[in-house]
Amino acid sequence: MLAKVTDGNGNLTGVHRTWLDPATARKAPLDPPRKAMGNLLGHGVRIGTVTDIVATGEGLEKREIDDSVDRMLGRFDLARYANVNPFLLSHGEKRRLSVATALITEPEILILDEPTFGQDQARAHEIINMICELNAEGITIIMITHDLQLIADYADRVALLSQGHLLKLGGTGEILCDTELIERASLRPPPVRRIALALAQEKPEWHAVYRTGQIREITP
């Protein structure tokens, strides 16, 4: 669990914000407001229909919302649930609904909490591919996850947290290849890293491998 923020300040999309009072922080002007931040934090959804949930983009005109809802429902295979109460969805469907809702405002920063949790392999790959596309379009992605292989394969930088404290911030390889640091965080290295460490005992070229894509670069 993270410690509650009680003071400090920072910049979000070029706008100075004071974090002492969350209410004050939310009132800080954004230009434009809809382009600041989207988030997928927690697992709850609000009462209403699936369409109502997706059509909650703050700062959007009704016409823009109407134009975007059908596209988002189709993109996440939720169109057939448009008039269904979201509490009747499966866990995986609720996760897709949350992602669709976060994306409706086309944010510059998207925060995702365990985005692939509860998804089968095909749907997880679909979500990750979508996240990569958004990142390629210029959207900053912040993922909160315990899936270290997901981090290994897709993250550029890692902030490693343990017991509410930041242990280290750095490049993905720098963090995941530090076995002692990973142990301090009570984590296990990702599967590819564990295999690489075992192979490195006889083949030194495996010593720095942690990402799935690196396997193809190793000469047989």
Tab-separated table of C-alpha atoms in Angstrom:
chain	number	residue	atom	x	y	z
A	1	MET	CA	0.000	0.000	0.000
A	2	LEU	CA	1.295	3.451	-0.914
A	3	ALA	CA	1.615	6.155	1.695
A	4	LYS	CA	-0.897	9.004	1.377
A	5	VAL	CA	0.552	12.111	-0.236
A	6	THR	CA	0.461	15.049	2.211
A	7	ASP	CA	2.557	17.667	0.428
A	8	GLY	CA	4.611	18.398	-2.651
A	9	ASN	CA	4.033	19.667	-6.147
A	10	GLY	CA	4.660	18.737	-9.726
A	11	ASN	CA	3.839	19.393	-13.350
A	12	LEU	CA	1.196	17.540	-15.352
A	13	THR	CA	1.149	18.232	-19.094
A	14	GLY	CA	2.946	21.513	-18.424
A	15	VAL	CA	0.560	22.697	-15.700
A	16	HIS	CA	1.916	23.280	-12.196
A	17	ARG	CA	-0.056	21.395	-9.535
A	18	THR	CA	0.039	21.365	-5.747
A	19	TRP	CA	-0.670	17.944	-4.263
A	20	LEU	CA	-1.278	18.986	-0.645
A	21	ASP	CA	-5.046	18.893	-1.109
A	22	PRO	CA	-6.440	16.471	-3.723
A	23	ALA	CA	-9.486	18.735	-4.149
A	24	THR	CA	-7.196	21.669	-4.951
A	25	ALA	CA	-5.166	19.543	-7.338
A	26	ARG	CA	-8.294	18.561	-9.254
A	27	LYS	CA	-9.218	22.239	-9.680
A	28	ALA	CA	-5.960	23.102	-11.407
A	29	PRO	CA	-6.635	24.199	-15.001
A	30	LEU	CA	-5.851	21.804	-17.814
A	31	ASP	CA	-5.536	22.819	-21.450
A	32	PRO	CA	-7.619	21.230	-22.778
A	33	PRO	CA	-9.136	19.371	-19.783
A	34	ARG	CA	-9.943	16.190	-21.686
A	35	LYS	CA	-6.331	15.758	-22.819
A	36	ALA	CA	-4.767	15.484	-19.379
A	37	MET	CA	-5.150	12.040	-17.879
A	38	GLY	CA	-7.213	8.922	-18.128
A	39	ASN	CA	-7.026	6.162	-15.581
A	40	LEU	CA	-7.935	2.577	-14.937
A	41	LEU	CA	-7.499	2.260	-11.188
A	42	GLY	CA	-9.364	-0.307	-9.123
A	43	HIS	CA	-11.907	-2.793	-10.329
A	44	GLY	CA	-15.260	-1.109	-9.612
A	45	VAL	CA	-17.768	0.309	-12.041
A	46	ARG	CA	-20.650	2.682	-11.433
A	47	ILE	CA	-24.363	1.949	-11.687
A	48	GLY	CA	-25.983	2.393	-15.091
A	49	THR	CA	-25.724	0.649	-18.435
A	50	VAL	CA	-22.491	-0.165	-20.227
A	51	THR	CA	-23.199	2.729	-22.594
A	52	ASP	CA	-23.690	5.096	-19.636
A	53	ILE	CA	-20.324	4.086	-18.198
A	54	VAL	CA	-18.400	4.612	-21.423
A	55	ALA	CA	-20.191	7.909	-22.124
A	56	THR	CA	-18.752	9.669	-19.074
A	57	GLY	CA	-15.916	11.551	-20.740
A	58	GLU	CA	-15.330	14.726	-18.741
A	59	GLY	CA	-14.838	17.761	-20.945
A	60	LEU	CA	-16.448	16.173	-24.012
A	61	GLU	CA	-19.436	17.516	-25.909
A	62	LYS	CA	-22.445	15.198	-26.206
A	63	ARG	CA	-21.907	14.828	-29.951
A	64	GLU	CA	-18.301	13.776	-29.380
A	65	ILE	CA	-19.393	11.239	-26.792
A	66	ASP	CA	-22.077	9.795	-29.066
A	67	ASP	CA	-19.559	9.492	-31.890
A	68	SER	CA	-17.020	7.726	-29.662
A	69	VAL	CA	-19.169	5.317	-27.634
A	70	ASP	CA	-20.068	2.958	-30.474
A	71	ARG	CA	-16.455	2.891	-31.629
A	72	MET	CA	-15.169	2.040	-28.145
A	73	LEU	CA	-17.819	-0.601	-27.504
A	74	GLY	CA	-16.945	-2.253	-30.793
A	75	ARG	CA	-13.218	-2.031	-30.209
A	76	PHE	CA	-13.500	-3.883	-26.896
A	77	ASP	CA	-16.170	-6.370	-28.011
A	78	LEU	CA	-18.797	-4.859	-25.704
A	79	ALA	CA	-21.389	-3.666	-28.228
A	80	ARG	CA	-23.798	-6.504	-27.413
A	81	TYR	CA	-23.791	-5.351	-23.768
A	82	ALA	CA	-24.594	-1.706	-24.542
A	83	ASN	CA	-27.824	-1.714	-22.494
A	84	VAL	CA	-26.698	-4.180	-19.827
A	85	ASN	CA	-26.012	-3.264	-16.199
A	86	PRO	CA	-22.195	-3.434	-15.834
A	87	PHE	CA	-22.482	-5.488	-12.639
A	88	LEU	CA	-23.724	-8.356	-14.811
A	89	LEU	CA	-20.501	-8.430	-16.826
A	90	SER	CA	-17.748	-10.951	-16.207
A	91	HIS	CA	-14.555	-9.773	-14.530
A	92	GLY	CA	-12.703	-9.677	-17.830
A	93	GLU	CA	-15.516	-7.726	-19.483
A	94	LYS	CA	-15.470	-5.198	-16.644
A	95	ARG	CA	-11.750	-4.706	-17.193
A	96	ARG	CA	-12.326	-4.038	-20.888
A	97	LEU	CA	-15.137	-1.646	-19.982
A	98	SER	CA	-12.786	0.245	-17.660
A	99	VAL	CA	-10.157	0.564	-20.398
A	100	ALA	CA	-12.775	1.808	-22.877
A	101	THR	CA	-14.000	4.396	-20.370
A	102	ALA	CA	-10.473	5.650	-19.712
A	103	LEU	CA	-9.812	6.046	-23.441
A	104	ILE	CA	-13.005	7.926	-24.305
A	105	THR	CA	-11.357	11.301	-23.604
A	106	GLU	CA	-8.222	10.526	-25.660
A	107	PRO	CA	-5.880	11.378	-22.737
A	108	GLU	CA	-2.206	12.297	-23.000
A	109	ILE	CA	-1.427	10.117	-19.968
A	110	LEU	CA	-3.137	6.791	-19.317
A	111	ILE	CA	-2.761	5.030	-15.959
A	112	LEU	CA	-3.548	1.304	-16.024
A	113	ASP	CA	-3.856	-0.891	-12.945
A	114	GLU	CA	-3.244	-4.560	-13.854
A	115	PRO	CA	-4.647	-4.063	-17.391
A	116	THR	CA	-4.439	-7.758	-18.357
A	117	PHE	CA	-5.790	-9.180	-15.091
A	118	GLY	CA	-8.633	-11.657	-15.670
A	119	GLN	CA	-8.107	-11.797	-19.449
A	120	ASP	CA	-7.425	-14.903	-21.491
A	121	GLN	CA	-4.239	-14.950	-23.551
A	122	ALA	CA	-5.871	-13.700	-26.748
A	123	ARG	CA	-7.631	-10.798	-25.022
A	124	ALA	CA	-4.507	-9.924	-22.997
A	125	HIS	CA	-2.461	-9.713	-26.202
A	126	GLU	CA	-5.159	-7.556	-27.756
A	127	ILE	CA	-5.085	-5.127	-24.830
A	128	ILE	CA	-1.279	-4.974	-24.812
A	129	ASN	CA	-1.169	-4.393	-28.578
A	130	MET	CA	-3.690	-1.586	-28.127
A	131	ILE	CA	-1.565	-0.075	-25.342
A	132	CYS	CA	1.516	-0.223	-27.587
A	133	GLU	CA	-0.403	1.508	-30.386
A	134	LEU	CA	-1.503	4.268	-28.024
A	135	ASN	CA	2.054	4.711	-26.804
A	136	ALA	CA	3.300	4.908	-30.397
A	137	GLU	CA	0.732	7.672	-30.970
A	138	GLY	CA	2.334	9.711	-28.175
A	139	ILE	CA	0.246	8.748	-25.140
A	140	THR	CA	2.319	8.167	-22.003
A	141	ILE	CA	1.382	4.834	-20.413
A	142	ILE	CA	1.823	4.175	-16.695
A	143	MET	CA	1.132	0.557	-15.745
A	144	ILE	CA	0.770	-0.711	-12.196
A	145	THR	CA	1.316	-4.455	-12.176
A	146	HIS	CA	2.846	-7.462	-10.431
A	147	ASP	CA	3.405	-9.178	-13.790
A	148	LEU	CA	7.148	-8.758	-14.158
A	149	GLN	CA	7.276	-10.459	-17.564
A	150	LEU	CA	4.762	-7.927	-18.845
A	151	ILE	CA	7.046	-5.202	-17.510
A	152	ALA	CA	10.132	-6.886	-18.944
A	153	ASP	CA	8.660	-7.133	-22.430
A	154	TYR	CA	7.019	-3.719	-22.736
A	155	ALA	CA	8.218	-1.154	-20.184
A	156	ASP	CA	10.946	1.397	-20.896
A	157	ARG	CA	11.365	2.481	-17.268
A	158	VAL	CA	10.399	0.931	-13.941
A	159	ALA	CA	9.623	2.373	-10.535
A	160	LEU	CA	10.028	-0.515	-8.086
A	161	LEU	CA	7.900	-0.096	-4.951
A	162	SER	CA	7.824	-2.116	-1.748
A	163	GLN	CA	5.897	-1.458	1.472
A	164	GLY	CA	4.943	1.996	0.245
A	165	HIS	CA	8.536	3.002	-0.529
A	166	LEU	CA	10.317	3.598	-3.810
A	167	LEU	CA	13.267	1.204	-3.933
A	168	LYS	CA	14.596	2.321	-7.289
A	169	LEU	CA	13.673	4.130	-10.481
A	170	GLY	CA	15.546	3.202	-13.621
A	171	GLY	CA	15.659	1.392	-16.936
A	172	THR	CA	13.811	-1.913	-17.176
A	173	GLY	CA	16.929	-4.015	-17.654
A	174	GLU	CA	18.752	-2.209	-14.866
A	175	ILE	CA	15.950	-3.042	-12.428
A	176	LEU	CA	15.095	-6.590	-13.479
A	177	CYS	CA	18.692	-7.749	-13.778
A	178	ASP	CA	19.431	-6.654	-10.210
A	179	THR	CA	18.632	-9.931	-8.439
A	180	GLU	CA	19.311	-8.547	-4.974
A	181	LEU	CA	16.971	-5.602	-5.574
A	182	ILE	CA	14.189	-7.890	-6.823
A	183	GLU	CA	14.565	-10.059	-3.719
A	184	ARG	CA	14.390	-6.981	-1.458
A	185	ALA	CA	11.009	-6.232	-3.033
A	186	SER	CA	9.874	-9.812	-2.242
A	187	LEU	CA	9.462	-10.545	-5.942
A	188	ARG	CA	10.690	-13.278	-8.257
A	189	PRO	CA	12.493	-12.443	-11.496
A	190	PRO	CA	10.250	-12.854	-14.551
A	191	PRO	CA	10.271	-16.326	-16.187
A	192	VAL	CA	12.575	-15.373	-19.062
A	193	ARG	CA	15.041	-13.888	-16.585
A	194	ARG	CA	14.999	-17.013	-14.405
A	195	ILE	CA	15.686	-19.240	-17.422
A	196	ALA	CA	18.420	-16.884	-18.606
A	197	LEU	CA	20.150	-16.998	-15.210
A	198	ALA	CA	20.151	-20.792	-15.289
A	199	LEU	CA	21.565	-20.887	-18.824
A	200	ALA	CA	24.129	-18.188	-18.017
A	201	GLN	CA	25.988	-20.598	-15.751
A	202	GLU	CA	27.304	-22.299	-18.888
A	203	LYS	CA	26.597	-19.688	-21.557
A	204	PRO	CA	27.589	-16.148	-20.455
A	205	GLU	CA	25.711	-14.532	-23.356
A	206	TRP	CA	22.468	-15.210	-21.472
A	207	HIS	CA	23.524	-13.178	-18.446
A	208	ALA	CA	21.825	-9.930	-19.511
A	209	VAL	CA	18.664	-11.489	-20.972
A	210	TYR	CA	15.326	-10.598	-19.355
A	211	ARG	CA	13.005	-9.780	-22.267
A	212	THR	CA	11.292	-12.354	-24.515
A	213	GLY	CA	12.451	-10.587	-27.650
A	214	GLN	CA	16.098	-10.950	-26.608
A	215	ILE	CA	15.945	-14.737	-26.960
A	216	ARG	CA	15.977	-14.438	-30.765
A	217	GLU	CA	19.184	-12.424	-30.547
A	218	ILE	CA	21.103	-15.235	-28.866
A	219	THR	CA	23.195	-17.255	-31.321
A	220	PRO	CA	22.309	-20.982	-31.070
